[in-house]
């Protein structure tokens, strides 16, 4: 039988996931010395290294059975797959932030928000019944209020250093984020036993922390 194929979000989450695989007793030498390779053996699985949103695409389409991706990407992209485990690493939070001492909610002027996450931003302000203009920014979103493009940003805050060092502050916390294990809908039926066994090994390794 083919190994289970698991898509990992490249970067920080990849590192933590490999460490977790190591804790389950897997040999992770190949992925630790991967060079520029994108498909590698990882324990009994085959790992695929991809960008966060693409992890979801590969899992939804069934070319990967499993994926490791942040709740931020899940919340922004939605889609048809199961979220089966909260790894508890990659912890951060979605926040509304902006220039220090700016009274974001006062007055009647409509607000402009810069973000990499327009869907989450729209949903957040719709719930409040607030009409906002959303401008999509690809990275270093903190620049937008500094340059006068936006009144606020909706972005991920981990340590808070980026906000602090740029004279910005949190106005409101939106939701907590951590890395999740997602599964393709069909794989969860056809390869149920293997996925359950892997999930149990993960849970055991996580509880040993
Ligand atoms: C993320 C996020 C913030 C920063 C928050 O950006 O968008 O800019 O990290 O982290 P902190 O609270 O620990 O300072 P990332 O480094 O992923 O780069 P990007 O801005 O280009 O998306």
CSV table of C-alpha atoms and ligand atoms in Angstrom, one decimal:
chain,number,residue,atom,x,y,z
A,1,UNK,CA,0.0,0.0,0.0
A,2,UNK,CA,1.2,3.5,-0.7
A,3,UNK,CA,2.3,5.5,2.3
A,4,UNK,CA,0.0,8.2,3.7
A,5,UNK,CA,0.8,11.5,2.1
A,6,UNK,CA,1.0,14.5,4.4
A,7,UNK,CA,1.3,18.1,3.2
A,8,UNK,CA,3.3,20.3,5.6
A,9,UNK,CA,3.2,24.1,5.7
A,10,UNK,CA,6.8,25.1,4.9
A,11,UNK,CA,8.7,27.0,7.6
A,12,UNK,CA,7.9,27.2,11.3
A,13,UNK,CA,5.0,24.7,11.2
A,14,UNK,CA,7.2,22.3,9.2
A,15,UNK,CA,9.9,22.4,11.8
A,16,UNK,CA,7.5,21.8,14.7
A,17,UNK,CA,5.8,18.9,12.8
A,18,UNK,CA,9.1,17.2,12.0
A,19,UNK,CA,10.0,17.5,15.7
A,20,UNK,CA,6.6,15.9,16.6
A,21,UNK,CA,7.3,13.0,14.1
A,22,UNK,CA,10.7,12.6,15.8
A,23,UNK,CA,8.9,12.3,19.2
A,24,UNK,CA,6.7,9.5,17.8
A,25,UNK,CA,10.0,7.6,17.1
A,26,UNK,CA,10.3,8.3,13.4
A,27,UNK,CA,13.5,8.7,11.5
A,28,UNK,CA,13.4,12.3,10.1
A,29,UNK,CA,17.0,12.4,8.7
A,30,UNK,CA,15.9,12.8,5.0
A,31,UNK,CA,13.6,15.7,5.7
A,32,UNK,CA,16.1,17.4,8.0
A,33,UNK,CA,18.7,17.2,5.1
A,34,UNK,CA,16.2,17.9,2.4
A,35,UNK,CA,18.0,20.5,0.3
A,36,UNK,CA,15.5,21.8,-2.2
A,37,UNK,CA,13.4,18.6,-2.4
A,38,UNK,CA,9.7,19.0,-2.0
A,39,UNK,CA,8.6,15.3,-1.6
A,40,UNK,CA,10.3,13.3,1.0
A,41,UNK,CA,9.8,10.2,3.2
A,42,UNK,CA,8.8,11.1,6.8
A,43,UNK,CA,8.5,8.1,9.1
A,44,UNK,CA,5.9,5.8,7.4
A,45,UNK,CA,4.5,8.8,5.5
A,46,UNK,CA,5.4,10.7,2.5
A,47,UNK,CA,5.8,14.4,3.2
A,48,UNK,CA,5.0,17.2,0.7
A,49,UNK,CA,6.2,20.7,1.5
A,50,UNK,CA,3.9,23.5,0.4
A,51,UNK,CA,2.6,27.0,1.1
A,52,UNK,CA,-0.2,27.1,3.7
A,53,UNK,CA,-3.1,27.7,1.3
A,54,UNK,CA,-1.8,25.1,-1.0
A,55,UNK,CA,-1.8,22.5,1.8
A,56,UNK,CA,-5.5,22.9,1.9
A,57,UNK,CA,-5.9,22.7,-1.9
A,58,UNK,CA,-3.9,19.4,-2.0
A,59,UNK,CA,-5.9,17.9,0.8
A,60,UNK,CA,-9.2,19.0,-0.6
A,61,UNK,CA,-8.4,17.5,-4.0
A,62,UNK,CA,-7.2,14.3,-2.4
A,63,UNK,CA,-3.7,14.2,-3.7
A,64,UNK,CA,-2.6,14.5,-0.1
A,65,UNK,CA,-4.4,12.4,2.6
A,66,UNK,CA,-3.4,14.8,5.5
A,67,UNK,CA,-2.2,18.3,6.0
A,68,UNK,CA,-0.7,20.4,8.7
A,69,UNK,CA,-1.8,24.0,8.4
A,70,UNK,CA,-2.5,27.0,10.7
A,71,UNK,CA,-6.1,27.8,11.9
A,72,UNK,CA,-5.6,31.2,10.3
A,73,UNK,CA,-5.4,29.7,6.8
A,74,UNK,CA,-8.3,27.3,7.6
A,75,UNK,CA,-10.5,30.2,8.8
A,76,UNK,CA,-9.6,32.3,5.7
A,77,UNK,CA,-10.0,29.7,3.1
A,78,UNK,CA,-12.7,27.3,4.4
A,79,UNK,CA,-13.2,24.3,2.2
A,80,UNK,CA,-14.2,20.7,2.4
A,81,UNK,CA,-12.0,18.6,4.6
A,82,UNK,CA,-11.9,17.4,8.2
A,83,UNK,CA,-10.0,19.2,10.9
A,84,UNK,CA,-8.9,16.2,13.1
A,85,UNK,CA,-6.3,17.4,15.6
A,86,UNK,CA,-5.2,20.6,17.3
A,87,UNK,CA,-1.4,20.3,17.5
A,88,UNK,CA,-1.2,23.2,20.0
A,89,UNK,CA,2.0,24.5,18.5
A,90,UNK,CA,2.2,27.5,16.1
A,91,UNK,CA,0.2,29.5,18.7
A,92,UNK,CA,-0.7,33.1,17.9
A,93,UNK,CA,-3.8,35.1,17.6
A,94,UNK,CA,-5.7,37.2,15.1
A,95,UNK,CA,-6.0,40.8,16.2
A,96,UNK,CA,-7.4,44.1,15.1
A,97,UNK,CA,-4.5,46.6,15.6
A,98,UNK,CA,-3.5,50.1,14.6
A,99,UNK,CA,-1.6,53.2,15.7
A,100,UNK,CA,-1.2,53.6,19.4
A,101,UNK,CA,-3.9,55.7,21.1
A,102,UNK,CA,-6.1,55.8,18.0
A,103,UNK,CA,-9.7,55.5,19.1
A,104,UNK,CA,-10.8,53.0,16.4
A,105,UNK,CA,-14.4,52.7,17.4
A,106,UNK,CA,-15.3,56.3,17.9
A,107,UNK,CA,-16.9,58.7,15.4
A,108,UNK,CA,-19.0,58.0,12.3
A,109,UNK,CA,-16.3,57.8,9.6
A,110,UNK,CA,-16.1,54.5,8.0
A,111,UNK,CA,-12.9,52.6,8.6
A,112,UNK,CA,-10.3,51.2,6.2
A,113,UNK,CA,-8.6,47.9,7.2
A,114,UNK,CA,-5.5,46.4,5.6
A,115,UNK,CA,-5.1,42.7,5.8
A,116,UNK,CA,-3.8,39.5,4.3
A,117,UNK,CA,-7.1,37.9,5.5
A,118,UNK,CA,-10.1,39.7,3.8
A,119,UNK,CA,-12.6,36.9,4.6
A,120,UNK,CA,-11.9,36.8,8.3
A,121,UNK,CA,-11.9,40.6,8.4
A,122,UNK,CA,-15.2,40.8,6.6
A,123,UNK,CA,-16.8,38.2,8.9
A,124,UNK,CA,-15.5,40.0,12.0
A,125,UNK,CA,-16.9,43.4,11.1
A,126,UNK,CA,-20.2,42.0,9.7
A,127,UNK,CA,-20.8,40.4,13.1
A,128,UNK,CA,-20.4,43.8,14.6
A,129,UNK,CA,-22.7,45.3,12.0
A,130,UNK,CA,-19.8,47.7,10.9
A,131,UNK,CA,-19.2,48.6,7.4
A,132,UNK,CA,-15.5,48.7,6.6
A,133,UNK,CA,-13.4,49.1,3.4
A,134,UNK,CA,-10.9,46.2,3.1
A,135,UNK,CA,-7.6,46.5,1.3
A,136,UNK,CA,-5.7,43.3,0.6
A,137,UNK,CA,-2.0,43.5,1.5
A,138,UNK,CA,0.4,40.6,0.9
A,139,UNK,CA,2.9,41.0,3.8
A,140,UNK,CA,4.2,43.4,6.4
A,141,UNK,CA,0.7,44.6,6.8
A,142,UNK,CA,1.9,46.8,9.7
A,143,UNK,CA,3.1,49.3,7.1
A,144,UNK,CA,-0.5,50.2,6.0
A,145,UNK,CA,-1.5,52.3,9.1
A,146,UNK,CA,2.0,53.7,9.3
A,147,UNK,CA,1.8,55.0,5.7
A,148,UNK,CA,-1.7,56.3,6.3
A,149,UNK,CA,-3.4,53.7,3.9
A,150,UNK,CA,-5.5,52.2,6.6
A,151,UNK,CA,-7.0,52.9,10.1
A,152,UNK,CA,-6.3,49.5,11.3
A,153,UNK,CA,-5.0,46.0,10.3
A,154,UNK,CA,-6.3,42.5,10.9
A,155,UNK,CA,-3.3,40.3,11.3
A,156,UNK,CA,-1.5,37.6,13.2
A,157,UNK,CA,0.2,38.6,16.4
A,158,UNK,CA,2.7,36.1,17.9
A,159,UNK,CA,5.1,37.9,20.3
A,160,UNK,CA,3.7,41.4,19.7
A,161,UNK,CA,7.2,42.7,18.7
A,162,UNK,CA,6.3,43.8,15.2
A,163,UNK,CA,3.4,45.9,16.6
A,164,UNK,CA,5.5,47.3,19.4
A,165,UNK,CA,8.5,48.2,17.4
A,166,UNK,CA,6.3,50.1,14.9
A,167,UNK,CA,4.3,52.1,17.4
A,168,UNK,CA,1.1,50.0,16.9
A,169,UNK,CA,-1.1,48.3,19.5
A,170,UNK,CA,-3.9,45.7,19.7
A,171,UNK,CA,-7.4,47.2,19.7
A,172,UNK,CA,-9.2,43.8,19.9
A,173,UNK,CA,-8.4,40.1,19.9
A,174,UNK,CA,-10.3,38.2,17.2
A,175,UNK,CA,-9.4,34.5,17.7
A,176,UNK,CA,-6.7,32.2,18.8
A,177,UNK,CA,-4.7,30.3,16.2
A,178,UNK,CA,-2.6,27.1,16.3
A,179,UNK,CA,-1.6,24.4,13.9
A,180,UNK,CA,-4.2,21.8,12.9
A,181,UNK,CA,-4.1,18.4,11.3
A,182,UNK,CA,-6.6,18.2,8.4
A,183,UNK,CA,-7.7,15.1,6.5
A,184,UNK,CA,-9.2,14.5,3.1
A,185,UNK,CA,-12.8,13.4,3.3
A,186,UNK,CA,-12.4,10.2,1.3
A,187,UNK,CA,-9.0,9.3,2.9
A,188,UNK,CA,-10.6,9.5,6.3
A,189,UNK,CA,-13.0,6.7,5.2
A,190,UNK,CA,-10.7,4.5,3.0
A,191,UNK,CA,-7.6,4.8,5.3
A,192,UNK,CA,-9.3,5.3,8.6
A,193,UNK,CA,-7.2,2.8,10.6
A,194,UNK,CA,-3.8,4.2,9.4
A,195,UNK,CA,-4.9,7.8,10.0
A,196,UNK,CA,-6.3,6.9,13.5
A,197,UNK,CA,-3.1,5.1,14.4
A,198,UNK,CA,-1.0,8.1,13.3
A,199,UNK,CA,-3.3,10.5,15.2
A,200,UNK,CA,-3.0,8.4,18.3
A,201,UNK,CA,0.8,8.5,18.0
A,202,UNK,CA,0.7,12.3,17.7
A,203,UNK,CA,-1.6,12.6,20.7
A,204,UNK,CA,0.7,10.5,22.8
A,205,UNK,CA,3.8,12.4,21.7
A,206,UNK,CA,2.0,15.7,22.4
A,207,UNK,CA,1.0,14.6,25.9
A,208,UNK,CA,4.7,13.8,26.7
A,209,UNK,CA,5.7,17.5,26.4
B,1,LIG,C1,3.6,37.7,10.8
B,1,LIG,C2,2.5,38.7,11.0
B,1,LIG,C3,3.2,39.8,11.7
B,1,LIG,C4,4.2,39.1,12.5
B,1,LIG,C5,3.7,38.9,14.0
B,1,LIG,O1,4.3,38.0,9.7
B,1,LIG,O2,1.9,39.0,9.8
B,1,LIG,O3,3.7,40.7,10.8
B,1,LIG,O4,4.4,37.8,12.0
B,1,LIG,O5,4.7,38.3,14.8
B,1,LIG,P1,5.2,39.0,16.2
B,1,LIG,O6,3.9,39.3,16.9
B,1,LIG,O7,6.0,37.9,16.8
B,1,LIG,O8,6.0,40.2,15.9
B,1,LIG,P2,5.4,37.1,9.0
B,1,LIG,O9,6.7,37.1,9.7
B,1,LIG,O10,4.8,35.8,8.7
B,1,LIG,O11,5.6,37.9,7.6
B,1,LIG,P3,4.7,38.8,6.7
B,1,LIG,O12,4.4,40.0,7.4
B,1,LIG,O13,5.5,39.0,5.4
B,1,LIG,O14,3.5,37.9,6.4
